Coordinates of C-alpha atoms in Angstrom, one line a residue:
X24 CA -8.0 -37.3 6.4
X25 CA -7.5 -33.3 6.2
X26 CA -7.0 -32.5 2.4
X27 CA -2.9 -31.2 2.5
X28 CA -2.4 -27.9 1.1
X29 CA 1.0 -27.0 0.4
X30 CA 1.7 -23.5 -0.3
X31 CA 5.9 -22.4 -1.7
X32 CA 7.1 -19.2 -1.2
X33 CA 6.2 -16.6 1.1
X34 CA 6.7 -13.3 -0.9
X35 CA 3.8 -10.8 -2.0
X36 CA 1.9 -14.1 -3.9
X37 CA 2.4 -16.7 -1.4
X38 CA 2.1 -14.9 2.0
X39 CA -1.0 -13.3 0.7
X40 CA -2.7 -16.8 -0.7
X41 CA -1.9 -18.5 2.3
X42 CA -3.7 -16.2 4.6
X43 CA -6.8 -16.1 1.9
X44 CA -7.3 -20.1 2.1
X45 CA -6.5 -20.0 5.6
X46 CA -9.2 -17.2 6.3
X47 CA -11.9 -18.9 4.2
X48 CA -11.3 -22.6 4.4
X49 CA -12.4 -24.7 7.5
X50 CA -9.1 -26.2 9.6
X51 CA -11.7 -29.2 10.2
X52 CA -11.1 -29.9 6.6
X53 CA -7.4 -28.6 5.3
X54 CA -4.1 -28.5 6.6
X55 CA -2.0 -25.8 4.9
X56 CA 1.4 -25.6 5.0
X57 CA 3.7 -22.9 3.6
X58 CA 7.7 -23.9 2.7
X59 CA 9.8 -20.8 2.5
X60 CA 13.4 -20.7 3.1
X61 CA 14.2 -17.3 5.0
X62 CA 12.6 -16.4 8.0
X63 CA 11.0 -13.3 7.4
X64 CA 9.0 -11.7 5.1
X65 CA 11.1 -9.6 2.7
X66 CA 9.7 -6.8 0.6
X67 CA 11.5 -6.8 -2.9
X68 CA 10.1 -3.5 -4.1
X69 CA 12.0 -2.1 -1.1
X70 CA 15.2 -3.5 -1.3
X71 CA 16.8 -1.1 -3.6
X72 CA 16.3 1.2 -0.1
X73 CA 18.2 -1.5 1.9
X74 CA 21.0 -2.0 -0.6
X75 CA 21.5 2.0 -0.3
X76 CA 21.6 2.2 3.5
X77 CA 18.2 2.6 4.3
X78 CA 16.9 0.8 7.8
X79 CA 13.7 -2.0 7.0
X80 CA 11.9 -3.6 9.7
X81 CA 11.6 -7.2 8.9
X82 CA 8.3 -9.2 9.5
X83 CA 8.8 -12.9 11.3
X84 CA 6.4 -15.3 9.4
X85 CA 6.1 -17.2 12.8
X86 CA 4.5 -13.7 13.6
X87 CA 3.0 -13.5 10.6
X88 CA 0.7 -16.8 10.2
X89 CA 0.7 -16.8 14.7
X90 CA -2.7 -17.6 14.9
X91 CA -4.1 -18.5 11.8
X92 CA -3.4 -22.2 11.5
X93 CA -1.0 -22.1 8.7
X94 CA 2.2 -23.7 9.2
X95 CA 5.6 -22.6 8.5
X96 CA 8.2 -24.9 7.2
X97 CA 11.7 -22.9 7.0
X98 CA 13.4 -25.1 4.1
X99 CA 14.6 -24.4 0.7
X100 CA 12.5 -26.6 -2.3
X101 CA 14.6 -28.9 -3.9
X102 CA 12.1 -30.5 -5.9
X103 CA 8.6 -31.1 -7.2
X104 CA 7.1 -34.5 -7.9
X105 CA 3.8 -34.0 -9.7
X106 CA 3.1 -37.4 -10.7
X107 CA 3.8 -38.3 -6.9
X108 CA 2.6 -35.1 -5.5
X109 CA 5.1 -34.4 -3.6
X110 CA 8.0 -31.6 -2.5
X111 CA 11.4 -32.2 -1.8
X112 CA 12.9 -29.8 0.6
X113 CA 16.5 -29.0 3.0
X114 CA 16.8 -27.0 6.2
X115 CA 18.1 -26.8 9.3
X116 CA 16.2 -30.6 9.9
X117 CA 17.9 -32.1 6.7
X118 CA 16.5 -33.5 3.7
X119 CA 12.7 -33.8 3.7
X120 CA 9.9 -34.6 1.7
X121 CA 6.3 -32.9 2.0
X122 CA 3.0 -34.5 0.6
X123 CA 0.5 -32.4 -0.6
X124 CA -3.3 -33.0 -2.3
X125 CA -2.9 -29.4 -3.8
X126 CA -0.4 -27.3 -4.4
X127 CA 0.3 -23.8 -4.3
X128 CA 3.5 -22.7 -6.8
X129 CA 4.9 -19.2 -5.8
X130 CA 8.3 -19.1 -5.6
X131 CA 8.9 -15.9 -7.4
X132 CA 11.9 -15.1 -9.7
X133 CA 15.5 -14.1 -8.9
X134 CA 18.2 -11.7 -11.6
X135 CA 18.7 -13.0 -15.3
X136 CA 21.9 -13.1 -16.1
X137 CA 21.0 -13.8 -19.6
X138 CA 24.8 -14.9 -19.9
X139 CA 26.3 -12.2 -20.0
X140 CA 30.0 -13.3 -18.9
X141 CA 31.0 -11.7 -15.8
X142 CA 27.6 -10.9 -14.3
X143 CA 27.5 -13.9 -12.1
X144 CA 30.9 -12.8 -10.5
X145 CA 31.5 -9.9 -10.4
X146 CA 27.9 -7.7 -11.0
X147 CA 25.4 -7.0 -7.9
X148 CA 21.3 -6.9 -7.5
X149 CA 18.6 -6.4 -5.5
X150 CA 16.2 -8.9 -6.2
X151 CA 16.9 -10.6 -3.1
X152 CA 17.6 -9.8 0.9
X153 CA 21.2 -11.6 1.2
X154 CA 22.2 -10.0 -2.4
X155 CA 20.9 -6.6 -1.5
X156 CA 22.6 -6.6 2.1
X157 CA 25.5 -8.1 -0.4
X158 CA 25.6 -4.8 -2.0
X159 CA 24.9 -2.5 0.8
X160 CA 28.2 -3.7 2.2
X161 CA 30.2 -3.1 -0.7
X162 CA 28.3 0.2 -1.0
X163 CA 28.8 1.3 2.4
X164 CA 33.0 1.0 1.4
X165 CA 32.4 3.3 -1.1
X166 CA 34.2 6.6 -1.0
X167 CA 33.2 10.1 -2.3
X168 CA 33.6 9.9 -5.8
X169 CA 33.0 6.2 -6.4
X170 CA 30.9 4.8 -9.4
X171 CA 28.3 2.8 -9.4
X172 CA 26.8 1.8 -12.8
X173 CA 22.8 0.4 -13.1
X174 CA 22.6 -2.1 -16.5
X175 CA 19.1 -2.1 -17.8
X176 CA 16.0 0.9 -17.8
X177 CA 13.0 -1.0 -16.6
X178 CA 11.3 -0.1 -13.1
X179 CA 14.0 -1.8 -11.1
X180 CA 16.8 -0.1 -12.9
X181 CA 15.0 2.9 -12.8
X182 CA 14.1 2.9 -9.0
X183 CA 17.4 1.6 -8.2
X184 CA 19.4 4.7 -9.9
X185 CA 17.8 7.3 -8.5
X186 CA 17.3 5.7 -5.0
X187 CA 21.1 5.8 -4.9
X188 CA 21.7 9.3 -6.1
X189 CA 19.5 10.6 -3.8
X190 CA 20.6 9.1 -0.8
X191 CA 24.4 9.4 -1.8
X192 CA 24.9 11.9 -3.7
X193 CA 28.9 11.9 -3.0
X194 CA 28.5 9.0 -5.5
X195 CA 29.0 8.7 -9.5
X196 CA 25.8 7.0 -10.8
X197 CA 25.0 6.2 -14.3
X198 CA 22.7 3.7 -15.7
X199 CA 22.8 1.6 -18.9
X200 CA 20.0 1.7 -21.1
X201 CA 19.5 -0.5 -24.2
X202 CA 17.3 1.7 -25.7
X203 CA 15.4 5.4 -24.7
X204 CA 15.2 6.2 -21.1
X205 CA 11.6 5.8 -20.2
X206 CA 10.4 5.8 -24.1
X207 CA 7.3 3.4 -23.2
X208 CA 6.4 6.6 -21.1
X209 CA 4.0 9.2 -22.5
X210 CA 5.8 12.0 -23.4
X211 CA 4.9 14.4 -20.5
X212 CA 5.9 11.7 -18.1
X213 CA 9.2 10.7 -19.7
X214 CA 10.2 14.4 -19.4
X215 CA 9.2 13.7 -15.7
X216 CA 12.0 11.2 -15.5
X217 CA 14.5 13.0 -18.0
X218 CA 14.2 16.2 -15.3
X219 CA 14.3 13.5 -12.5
X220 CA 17.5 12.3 -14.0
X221 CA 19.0 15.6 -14.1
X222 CA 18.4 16.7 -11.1
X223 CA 19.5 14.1 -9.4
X224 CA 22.8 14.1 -11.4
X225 CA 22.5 10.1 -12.8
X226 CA 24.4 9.9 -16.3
X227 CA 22.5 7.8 -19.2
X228 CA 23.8 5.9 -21.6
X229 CA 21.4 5.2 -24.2
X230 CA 21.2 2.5 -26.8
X231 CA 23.7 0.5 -24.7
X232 CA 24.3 -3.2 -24.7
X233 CA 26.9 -4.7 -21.7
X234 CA 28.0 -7.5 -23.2
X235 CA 30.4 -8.4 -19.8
X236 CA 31.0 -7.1 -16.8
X237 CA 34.3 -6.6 -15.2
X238 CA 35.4 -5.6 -11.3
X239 CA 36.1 -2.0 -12.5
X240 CA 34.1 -1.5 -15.5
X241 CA 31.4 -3.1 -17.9
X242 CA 32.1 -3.6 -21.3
X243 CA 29.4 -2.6 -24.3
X244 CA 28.5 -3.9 -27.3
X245 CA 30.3 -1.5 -29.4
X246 CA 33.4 -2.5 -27.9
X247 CA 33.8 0.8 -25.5
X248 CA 33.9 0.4 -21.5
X249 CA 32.1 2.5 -18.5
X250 CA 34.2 2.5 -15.3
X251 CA 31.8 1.0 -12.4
X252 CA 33.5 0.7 -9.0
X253 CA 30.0 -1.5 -8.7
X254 CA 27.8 -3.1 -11.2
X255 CA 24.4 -3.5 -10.4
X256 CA 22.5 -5.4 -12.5
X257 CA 18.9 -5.1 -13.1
X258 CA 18.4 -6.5 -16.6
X259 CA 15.5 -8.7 -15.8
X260 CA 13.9 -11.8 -14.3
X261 CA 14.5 -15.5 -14.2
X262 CA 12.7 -18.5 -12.8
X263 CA 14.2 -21.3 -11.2
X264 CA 14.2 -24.4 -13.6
X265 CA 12.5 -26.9 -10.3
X266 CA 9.0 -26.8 -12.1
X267 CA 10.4 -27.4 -15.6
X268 CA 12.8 -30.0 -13.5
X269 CA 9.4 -31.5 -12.3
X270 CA 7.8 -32.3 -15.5
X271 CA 5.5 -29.2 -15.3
X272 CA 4.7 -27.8 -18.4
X273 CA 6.4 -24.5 -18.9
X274 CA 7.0 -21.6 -21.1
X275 CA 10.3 -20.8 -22.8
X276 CA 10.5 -18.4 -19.8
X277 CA 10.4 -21.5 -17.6
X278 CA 7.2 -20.2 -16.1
X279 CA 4.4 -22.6 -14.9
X280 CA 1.8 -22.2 -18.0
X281 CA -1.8 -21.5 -16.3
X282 CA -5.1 -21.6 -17.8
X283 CA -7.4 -18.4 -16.6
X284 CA -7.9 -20.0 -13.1
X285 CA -4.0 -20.7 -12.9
X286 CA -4.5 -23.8 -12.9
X287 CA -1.2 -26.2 -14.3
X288 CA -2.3 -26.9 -17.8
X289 CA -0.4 -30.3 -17.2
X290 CA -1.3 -31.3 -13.7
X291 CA -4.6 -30.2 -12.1
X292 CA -3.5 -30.6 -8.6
X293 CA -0.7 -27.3 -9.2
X294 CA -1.7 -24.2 -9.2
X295 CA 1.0 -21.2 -9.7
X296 CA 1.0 -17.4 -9.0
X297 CA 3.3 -14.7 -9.1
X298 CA 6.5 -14.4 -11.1
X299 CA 6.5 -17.9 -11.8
X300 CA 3.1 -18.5 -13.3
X301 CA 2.8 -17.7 -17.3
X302 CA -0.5 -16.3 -17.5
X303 CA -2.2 -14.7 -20.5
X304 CA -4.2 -11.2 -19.1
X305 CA -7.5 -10.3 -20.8
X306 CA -5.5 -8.5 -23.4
X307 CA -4.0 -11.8 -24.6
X308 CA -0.7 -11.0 -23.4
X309 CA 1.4 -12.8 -20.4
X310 CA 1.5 -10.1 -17.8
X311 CA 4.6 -9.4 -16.5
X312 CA 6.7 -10.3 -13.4
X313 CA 5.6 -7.7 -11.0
X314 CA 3.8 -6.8 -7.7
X315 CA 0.5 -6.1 -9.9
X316 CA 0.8 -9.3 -11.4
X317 CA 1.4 -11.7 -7.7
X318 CA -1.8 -10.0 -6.9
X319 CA -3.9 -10.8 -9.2
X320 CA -2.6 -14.5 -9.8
X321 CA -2.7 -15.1 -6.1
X322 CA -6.3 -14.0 -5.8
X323 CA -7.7 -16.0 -8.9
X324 CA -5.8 -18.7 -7.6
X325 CA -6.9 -18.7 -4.1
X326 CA -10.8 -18.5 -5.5
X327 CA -10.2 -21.3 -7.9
X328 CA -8.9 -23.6 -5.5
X329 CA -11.4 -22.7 -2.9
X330 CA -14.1 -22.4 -5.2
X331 CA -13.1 -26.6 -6.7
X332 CA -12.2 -27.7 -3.3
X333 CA -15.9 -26.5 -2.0
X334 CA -17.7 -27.6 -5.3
X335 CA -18.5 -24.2 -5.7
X336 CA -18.4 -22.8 -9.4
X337 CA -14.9 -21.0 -10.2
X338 CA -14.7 -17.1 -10.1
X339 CA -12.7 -15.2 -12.4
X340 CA -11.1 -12.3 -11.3
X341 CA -9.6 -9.9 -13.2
X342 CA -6.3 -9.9 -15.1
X343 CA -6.0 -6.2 -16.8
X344 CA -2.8 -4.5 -16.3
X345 CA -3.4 -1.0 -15.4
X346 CA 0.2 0.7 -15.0
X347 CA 3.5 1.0 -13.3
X348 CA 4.1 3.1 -10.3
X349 CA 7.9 4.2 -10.1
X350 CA 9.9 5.5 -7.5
X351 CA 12.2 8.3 -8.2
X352 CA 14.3 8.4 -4.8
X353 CA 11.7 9.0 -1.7
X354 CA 10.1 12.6 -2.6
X355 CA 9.6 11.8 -6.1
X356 CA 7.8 9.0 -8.7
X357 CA 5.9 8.6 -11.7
X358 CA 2.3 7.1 -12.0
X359 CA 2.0 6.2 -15.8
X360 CA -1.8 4.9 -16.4
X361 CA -1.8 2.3 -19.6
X362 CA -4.4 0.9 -21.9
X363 CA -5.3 -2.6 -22.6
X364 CA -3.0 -3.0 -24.7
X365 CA -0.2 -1.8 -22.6
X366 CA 0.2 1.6 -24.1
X367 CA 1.0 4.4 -22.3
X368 CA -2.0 6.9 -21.5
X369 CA -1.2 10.5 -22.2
X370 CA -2.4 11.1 -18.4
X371 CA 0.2 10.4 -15.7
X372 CA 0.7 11.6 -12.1
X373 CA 4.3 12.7 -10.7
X374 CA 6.1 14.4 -8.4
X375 CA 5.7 14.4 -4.2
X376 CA 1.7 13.1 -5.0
X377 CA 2.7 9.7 -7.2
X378 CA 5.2 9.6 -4.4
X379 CA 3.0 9.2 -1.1
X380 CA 0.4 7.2 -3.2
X381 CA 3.8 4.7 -4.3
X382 CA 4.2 5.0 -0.1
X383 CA 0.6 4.1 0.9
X384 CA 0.6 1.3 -1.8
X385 CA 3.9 -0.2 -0.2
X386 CA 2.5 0.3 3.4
X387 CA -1.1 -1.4 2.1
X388 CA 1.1 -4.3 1.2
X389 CA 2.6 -4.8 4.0
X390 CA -0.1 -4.0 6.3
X391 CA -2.1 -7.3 4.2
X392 CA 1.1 -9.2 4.5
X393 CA 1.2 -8.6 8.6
X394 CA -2.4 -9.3 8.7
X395 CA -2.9 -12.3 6.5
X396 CA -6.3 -13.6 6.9
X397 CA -7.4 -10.0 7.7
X398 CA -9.5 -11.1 10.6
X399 CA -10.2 -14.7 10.9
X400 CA -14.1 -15.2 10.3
X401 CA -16.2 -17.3 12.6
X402 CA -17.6 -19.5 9.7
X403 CA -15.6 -20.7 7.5
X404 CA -16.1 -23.0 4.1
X405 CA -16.4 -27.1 4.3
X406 CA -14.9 -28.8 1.7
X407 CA -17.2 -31.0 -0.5
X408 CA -18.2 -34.6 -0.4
X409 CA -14.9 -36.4 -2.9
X410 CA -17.9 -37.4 -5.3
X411 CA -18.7 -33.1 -5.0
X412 CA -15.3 -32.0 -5.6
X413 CA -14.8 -34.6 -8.3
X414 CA -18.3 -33.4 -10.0
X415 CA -17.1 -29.6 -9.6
X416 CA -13.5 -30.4 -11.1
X417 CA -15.3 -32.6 -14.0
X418 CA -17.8 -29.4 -14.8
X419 CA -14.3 -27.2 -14.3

């Protein structure tokens, strides 16, 4: 019987991992299966450019995996069973249940809401296609002189304001910052974003808490309002509570805890990468939800699964955060360079340069993403004897 690799999500992590097993481990031996629930691939770090107007070609992942041997089960996850090892999904077939021998976790994140009263009905994002075409409609029915208010100053936020000055300008934008604009920044590169700022006419409202968002306007902490024909809130990241639901063990972010291989610290047979995996980067820290961070956990997970499954000894790949790349509308962006310990370097890049290498980085991504297994190799990797893998996974 083929071992069953199941493999959720199909974003930067998943998409990616899949391709890798596929690409490396023999079909005689595996049968890998990817659940995802939309049809195409969508690329989050572009959306704040669909939610403004901006035309995005789409990638089918029936096009995507064509060829590879991977299949593509369009379902949403319900469920995980860890003890049974199994998946409860829904789609267009119904109700389902998928078995699996080793599984693959990477079903990203979606907007916090942290409770913030009014967020959930009346406040918009872009952390996902249907909420981000969500907002381009509502946008699109915007007038000259309409406002638009960003809530929270990380790269999303960031990205997200400027994006939407740029591209209309006819609009009011202001963000809402809890603390300094850009103050993890070095200080030549937080002048960057001041300038970019100015220029592009976004109004900042530092050391501002929204403690609730209404249909016209957000209320702060200090009890004063900011008119916002639209809310758009970028305050963060949350996971979906099916792992915690599941009996994984989980972090108070509800994030799949890891060892270094990203391996489930509770059950062997899970492995998790991405936004949803909680693990600790060589400078003890949990690295952050990003597309840095899906790259890194997808490849060491990938490896480690490969590496157990072929009674081969585990590779560890690296885990060192290096910095954040951020947009500033499509002829601008900041390349800020940090230290181990997540400091910002006094070196940064900016201006029309940061801004075609931030291009080329998004068009390497989804060049990998449309080539999966980059080339499928003619010889491909066996999986052990069970008394090898069960050695290897003893010794692991």
């Amino acid at each position: 019987m083929k071992h069953r690799i199941v493999v959720l999500g199909a974003g930067y992590a998943g998409a990616f991992a899949a391709g890798n097993l596929a690409r490396r481990l023999s079909p005689a031996d595996t049968e890998i299966t990817v659940v995802n629930a939309a049809p195409d691939f969508v690329e989050r770090m572009r959306l704040h450019q669909l939610a403004i107007g901006q035309d995005l070609a789409f990638r089918k992942l029936t096009d995507v995996f064509a060829g590879t041997g991977v299949r593509l089960r369009l379902a949403h996850v319900t469920g995980v069973d860890p003890e049974r090892r199994t998946v409860a999904v829904t789609g267009e077939d119904g109700d389902g249940e998928l078995a699996y021998d080793t599984l693959l976790y990477a079903l990203g994140s979606s907007v916090a809401h942290h409770g913030v009263p009014g967020v959930a009905d009346h406040a918009f994002d872009v952390t996902g296609r249907s909420s981000a075409l969500r907002l381009r409609e509502r946008l699109a029915g915007l007038g000259e002189g309409g406002t638009v208010l960003v809530v929270g100053e990380g790269l999303t936020g960031i990205e997200t304001a400027t994006e939407f000055a740029e591209s209309r300008p006819d609009l009011s934008v202001a963000l809402a910052a809890r603390g300094e604009l850009g103050a993890w920044l070095s200080p030549k590169a937080r002048r960057h974003l001041c300038h970019a700022f100015d220029r592009l006419g976004i109004t900042v409202h530092e050391h501002t808490g929204v403690e609730a968002v209404e249909p016209t306007r957000a209320i702060c902490a200090d009890g004063t309002s900011i008119p916002a024909d639209v809310t758009v809130w970028s305050a963060g990241f949350a996971v979906h509570p099916i792992a915690a639901a599941g009996g994984l063990e989980v972090a108070e972010t509800g994030q799949i805890v890891v060892d270094r291989t990203m391996r489930s610290v509770s059950h062997p047979d899970v492995y998790a990468a991405g936004d949803c995996a909680y693990a600790i980067g060589e400078n003890g820290r949990p690295l952050p939800m990003s597309c840095a961070s899906a790259g890194f956990t997808n490849m060491q997970a990938t490896a480690s699964i490969i590496a157990r499954l072929t009674g081969s000894e585990v590779p560890s790949t690296g885990l060192k955060y290096y910095g954040n790349h951020i947009s500033l509308g499509r002829r601008d962006a900041i390349f800020q360079m940090v230290d181990g310990d997540v400091r910002s370097k006094s070196w940064y890049l900016g201006g029309r340069t940061a801004a075609r290498l931030k291009s080329g980085v998004l068009k390497g991504a989804a060049w990998g993403i449309a080539h999966p297994t980059f080339g499928m190799p003619k010889r491909k990797r066996h999986l052990a004897t069970t008394r090898g893998r069960a050695g290897a996974r003893a010794a692991a």
